[in-house]
mmCIF file of C-alpha atoms in Angstrom:
data_model
loop_
_atom_site.group_PDB
_atom_site.id
_atom_site.type_symbol
_atom_site.label_atom_id
_atom_site.label_comp_id
_atom_site.label_asym_id
_atom_site.label_seq_id
_atom_site.Cartn_x
_atom_site.Cartn_y
_atom_site.Cartn_z
ATOM 1 C CA MET A 1 -14.749 -48.316 -10.217
ATOM 2 C CA ASN A 2 -14.585 -44.630 -10.476
ATOM 3 C CA THR A 3 -13.194 -43.061 -13.601
ATOM 4 C CA LEU A 4 -13.089 -39.759 -14.811
ATOM 5 C CA ASN A 5 -14.494 -38.811 -18.008
ATOM 6 C CA PRO A 6 -12.158 -37.981 -20.662
ATOM 7 C CA SER A 7 -14.046 -34.909 -21.240
ATOM 8 C CA HIS A 8 -13.969 -33.501 -17.533
ATOM 9 C CA ALA A 9 -10.421 -34.454 -17.241
ATOM 10 C CA ALA A 10 -9.726 -32.377 -19.946
ATOM 11 C CA LYS A 11 -11.867 -29.395 -18.299
ATOM 12 C CA SER A 12 -10.164 -29.270 -15.414
ATOM 13 C CA ALA A 13 -6.796 -29.523 -16.712
ATOM 14 C CA THR A 14 -8.285 -26.538 -18.297
ATOM 15 C CA VAL A 15 -9.841 -24.789 -15.291
ATOM 16 C CA GLY A 16 -6.185 -25.335 -13.580
ATOM 17 C CA SER A 17 -4.364 -23.112 -16.175
ATOM 18 C CA GLY A 18 -6.860 -20.960 -16.294
ATOM 19 C CA ARG A 19 -6.275 -20.208 -12.708
ATOM 20 C CA LYS A 20 -2.612 -19.979 -13.167
ATOM 21 C CA ARG A 21 -2.847 -17.927 -16.282
ATOM 22 C CA SER A 22 -4.797 -15.488 -14.581
ATOM 23 C CA GLU A 23 -2.879 -15.126 -11.566
ATOM 24 C CA ALA A 24 0.229 -14.650 -13.722
ATOM 25 C CA ALA A 25 -1.716 -12.063 -15.787
ATOM 26 C CA THR A 26 -2.524 -10.229 -12.330
ATOM 27 C CA GLU A 27 1.575 -10.283 -11.407
ATOM 28 C CA ALA A 28 2.789 -9.282 -14.894
ATOM 29 C CA ALA A 29 0.543 -6.315 -14.871
ATOM 30 C CA ARG A 30 1.271 -5.335 -11.667
ATOM 31 C CA SER A 31 4.772 -5.618 -12.325
ATOM 32 C CA ALA A 32 4.232 -3.911 -15.565
ATOM 33 C CA ALA A 33 2.461 -0.904 -13.665
ATOM 34 C CA LEU A 34 4.610 -0.716 -10.960
ATOM 35 C CA LYS A 35 8.009 -0.415 -13.218
ATOM 36 C CA LEU A 36 5.717 2.378 -15.526
ATOM 37 C CA ALA A 37 5.325 4.119 -12.427
ATOM 38 C CA TYR A 38 8.557 4.171 -11.140
ATOM 39 C CA ASP A 39 10.054 5.631 -14.438
ATOM 40 C CA LEU A 40 7.482 7.842 -15.501
ATOM 41 C CA GLY A 41 5.448 8.415 -12.496
ATOM 42 C CA PRO A 42 2.242 6.902 -11.700
ATOM 43 C CA GLU A 43 0.343 9.880 -13.138
ATOM 44 C CA ARG A 44 1.722 9.228 -16.752
ATOM 45 C CA VAL A 45 0.915 5.423 -16.435
ATOM 46 C CA THR A 46 -2.165 4.177 -18.500
ATOM 47 C CA MET A 47 -3.778 1.169 -19.305
ATOM 48 C CA GLU A 48 -2.374 0.910 -22.700
ATOM 49 C CA ALA A 49 1.307 1.165 -21.626
ATOM 50 C CA ILE A 50 0.047 -1.331 -18.802
ATOM 51 C CA ALA A 51 -1.365 -3.663 -21.490
ATOM 52 C CA SER A 52 1.760 -3.026 -24.142
ATOM 53 C CA HIS A 53 4.268 -3.725 -21.038
ATOM 54 C CA SER A 54 2.604 -6.808 -19.475
ATOM 55 C CA GLY A 55 1.366 -8.516 -22.445
ATOM 56 C CA VAL A 56 -1.869 -8.546 -20.709
ATOM 57 C CA ALA A 57 -5.427 -7.384 -22.756
ATOM 58 C CA LYS A 58 -6.737 -4.424 -21.783
ATOM 59 C CA THR A 59 -10.478 -6.096 -21.458
ATOM 60 C CA THR A 60 -8.432 -8.271 -18.850
ATOM 61 C CA LEU A 61 -6.970 -5.410 -17.104
ATOM 62 C CA TYR A 62 -10.248 -3.613 -17.417
ATOM 63 C CA ARG A 63 -11.998 -6.839 -15.663
ATOM 64 C CA ARG A 64 -9.562 -6.531 -12.663
ATOM 65 C CA TRP A 65 -9.005 -2.325 -12.174
ATOM 66 C CA ASN A 66 -10.768 0.431 -13.449
ATOM 67 C CA SER A 67 -8.088 2.476 -14.315
ATOM 68 C CA ALA A 68 -4.856 2.759 -14.361
ATOM 69 C CA ALA A 69 -3.954 4.489 -11.477
ATOM 70 C CA ALA A 70 -5.473 1.153 -9.194
ATOM 71 C CA VAL A 71 -3.206 -1.042 -11.121
ATOM 72 C CA VAL A 72 -0.366 1.101 -9.742
ATOM 73 C CA MET A 73 -1.794 1.670 -6.524
ATOM 74 C CA ASP A 74 -2.806 -1.950 -6.201
ATOM 75 C CA ALA A 75 1.018 -3.357 -7.404
ATOM 76 C CA PHE A 76 2.374 -0.854 -4.789
ATOM 77 C CA LEU A 77 0.235 -2.221 -1.803
ATOM 78 C CA SER A 78 0.769 -5.765 -2.944
ATOM 79 C CA GLU A 79 4.200 -5.199 -2.415
ATOM 80 C CA LEU A 80 4.341 -3.066 0.473
ATOM 81 C CA THR A 81 1.495 -4.118 2.597
ATOM 82 C CA PRO A 82 3.004 -7.313 3.999
ATOM 83 C CA ARG A 83 5.658 -5.375 4.974
ATOM 84 C CA ILE A 84 3.497 -3.146 7.482
ATOM 85 C CA ALA A 85 0.869 -4.622 8.953
ATOM 86 C CA TYR A 86 0.112 -3.941 12.367
ATOM 87 C CA ARG A 87 1.957 -5.405 15.430
ATOM 88 C CA ALA A 88 0.632 -5.108 18.687
ATOM 89 C CA GLY A 89 3.559 -4.293 20.976
ATOM 90 C CA GLN A 90 3.412 -4.024 25.045
ATOM 91 C CA ASP A 91 1.148 -0.936 24.750
ATOM 92 C CA VAL A 92 -0.160 1.630 22.690
ATOM 93 C CA ARG A 93 3.183 3.356 22.642
ATOM 94 C CA GLN A 94 5.354 0.408 21.615
ATOM 95 C CA THR A 95 2.577 -0.980 19.138
ATOM 96 C CA LEU A 96 2.695 2.687 17.185
ATOM 97 C CA ILE A 97 6.404 2.791 17.591
ATOM 98 C CA PHE A 98 6.130 -0.736 15.229
ATOM 99 C CA ALA A 99 3.933 0.551 12.787
ATOM 100 C CA LEU A 100 6.220 3.781 12.529
ATOM 101 C CA GLU A 101 9.510 2.387 12.455
ATOM 102 C CA ASP A 102 8.051 -0.957 9.890
ATOM 103 C CA LEU A 103 5.900 1.708 7.321
ATOM 104 C CA SER A 104 9.763 3.292 7.473
ATOM 105 C CA HIS A 105 11.757 0.374 6.752
ATOM 106 C CA ALA A 106 9.057 -0.680 4.274
ATOM 107 C CA LEU A 107 9.456 2.916 2.507
ATOM 108 C CA ASP A 108 13.208 2.461 0.849
ATOM 109 C CA GLU A 109 14.206 5.592 -1.556
ATOM 110 C CA PRO A 110 12.769 4.064 -4.405
ATOM 111 C CA ARG A 111 9.230 3.495 -2.907
ATOM 112 C CA ARG A 112 9.483 6.993 -0.544
ATOM 113 C CA LYS A 113 9.717 8.763 -4.147
ATOM 114 C CA LEU A 114 6.653 6.669 -5.865
ATOM 115 C CA LEU A 115 4.392 7.114 -2.710
ATOM 116 C CA ARG A 116 5.322 11.044 -2.996
ATOM 117 C CA HIS A 117 4.706 10.952 -6.846
ATOM 118 C CA MET A 118 1.376 9.570 -6.325
ATOM 119 C CA VAL A 119 0.448 11.849 -3.105
ATOM 120 C CA ALA A 120 0.873 14.927 -5.533
ATOM 121 C CA ALA A 121 -0.980 13.551 -8.455
ATOM 122 C CA ALA A 122 -3.898 12.716 -6.365
ATOM 123 C CA GLN A 123 -4.119 16.461 -6.261
ATOM 124 C CA SER A 124 -4.760 16.723 -9.714
ATOM 125 C CA SER A 125 -6.612 13.447 -10.290
ATOM 126 C CA ALA A 126 -9.844 12.508 -8.426
ATOM 127 C CA VAL A 127 -9.074 9.086 -9.827
ATOM 128 C CA LEU A 128 -5.918 8.356 -8.397
ATOM 129 C CA GLU A 129 -6.711 10.350 -5.060
ATOM 130 C CA GLN A 130 -10.003 7.901 -5.025
ATOM 131 C CA ALA A 131 -7.489 5.300 -5.850
ATOM 132 C CA PHE A 132 -5.496 6.383 -2.870
ATOM 133 C CA TRP A 133 -7.844 6.710 -0.337
ATOM 134 C CA ASP A 134 -9.807 3.578 -1.359
ATOM 135 C CA ARG A 135 -6.530 1.663 -1.040
ATOM 136 C CA TRP A 136 -3.676 3.169 0.925
ATOM 137 C CA ILE A 137 -5.271 5.511 3.535
ATOM 138 C CA ALA A 138 -8.583 3.971 4.357
ATOM 139 C CA PRO A 139 -7.593 0.454 5.015
ATOM 140 C CA ARG A 140 -4.274 1.667 7.157
ATOM 141 C CA ARG A 141 -6.249 3.843 9.198
ATOM 142 C CA LYS A 142 -8.730 1.212 9.810
ATOM 143 C CA ALA A 143 -5.628 -1.264 10.913
ATOM 144 C CA GLY A 144 -4.552 1.494 12.906
ATOM 145 C CA LEU A 145 -7.515 2.029 15.118
ATOM 146 C CA GLU A 146 -8.305 -1.686 15.406
ATOM 147 C CA ALA A 147 -5.044 -1.601 16.714
ATOM 148 C CA LEU A 148 -5.173 0.308 19.451
ATOM 149 C CA GLU A 149 -8.632 -0.390 20.182
ATOM 150 C CA GLN A 150 -7.162 -3.677 21.453
ATOM 151 C CA PHE A 151 -5.854 -1.496 24.118
ATOM 152 C CA GLY A 152 -9.048 0.134 25.415
ATOM 153 C CA MET A 153 -8.254 3.511 23.128
ATOM 154 C CA PRO A 154 -11.578 5.251 22.121
ATOM 155 C CA SER A 155 -11.810 5.768 18.646
ATOM 156 C CA GLU A 156 -11.121 9.410 18.900
ATOM 157 C CA THR A 157 -8.316 9.287 20.513
ATOM 158 C CA GLY A 158 -7.046 7.016 18.274
ATOM 159 C CA GLU A 159 -7.938 9.015 15.291
ATOM 160 C CA LEU A 160 -6.378 11.811 16.695
ATOM 161 C CA MET A 161 -3.285 10.006 17.484
ATOM 162 C CA LEU A 162 -3.227 9.021 13.870
ATOM 163 C CA ASP A 163 -3.459 11.954 12.366
ATOM 164 C CA LEU A 164 -0.179 13.460 14.570
ATOM 165 C CA LEU A 165 1.763 10.964 14.142
ATOM 166 C CA TYR A 166 1.059 10.487 10.386
ATOM 167 C CA GLY A 167 0.824 13.539 10.082
ATOM 168 C CA ALA A 168 4.616 14.520 11.271
ATOM 169 C CA PHE A 169 5.741 11.097 9.169
ATOM 170 C CA TYR A 170 4.199 12.300 5.913
ATOM 171 C CA TYR A 171 5.341 15.912 6.391
ATOM 172 C CA ARG A 172 8.804 14.631 6.711
ATOM 173 C CA MET A 173 8.511 12.372 3.957
ATOM 174 C CA LEU A 174 7.261 14.523 1.592
ATOM 175 C CA ILE A 175 9.141 17.376 2.237
ATOM 176 C CA PRO A 176 12.647 15.515 2.679
ATOM 177 C CA TYR A 177 14.504 18.048 5.012
ATOM 178 C CA ALA A 178 15.612 15.465 7.531
ATOM 179 C CA PRO A 179 15.530 11.557 7.643
ATOM 180 C CA ILE A 180 12.957 9.112 9.304
ATOM 181 C CA THR A 181 14.932 6.901 11.410
ATOM 182 C CA ASP A 182 14.241 5.282 14.719
ATOM 183 C CA LEU A 183 15.415 7.846 16.887
ATOM 184 C CA TRP A 184 13.296 10.305 15.649
ATOM 185 C CA ILE A 185 10.071 8.117 15.577
ATOM 186 C CA ARG A 186 10.499 6.935 19.026
ATOM 187 C CA LYS A 187 10.984 10.654 20.042
ATOM 188 C CA ILE A 188 7.925 11.746 18.221
ATOM 189 C CA VAL A 189 5.870 8.802 19.373
ATOM 190 C CA ASP A 190 6.815 9.978 23.069
ATOM 191 C CA GLN A 191 6.107 13.639 22.243
ATOM 192 C CA VAL A 192 2.577 12.828 21.222
ATOM 193 C CA PHE A 193 1.928 10.665 24.537
#
């Protein structure tokens, strides 16, 4: 007969509880960081404020992230990434249209405003600039190149195409003189082709 040692059962319960607490702490920190970033702007969010608003100890925050900017970026991307994964179309053109439309739809006005703030803040904060590159630009660029390579597009051509399309997208997002619509996205993709 195989019975559990009572102390082993207590340890198992503690480990399981610890894992849930860990996930809860991560989510609480992300939620607090995102709310603070929306309310104050990402450059004004501090680890102290995240700890205070989330109830998560600063030591716990620093075990997971190296800066408040990294928490904000992680929170932003955790919320956004599932909505903007590259999905393959029938060809390169359709794949790029899907990617830009999905990004446009995921970036509702509060998210666009926060992203504009993060881009602006990254210009004067090396920490935020690095977090922005590591967590947003580099992974998106890599995923985009991989999506295009599936259609046999060489990396060099893919990089140029992504620069042209996302350059136009970010220009219109950062200087919102006109809306980013699905029709505009199709036109800009067709123009690049």
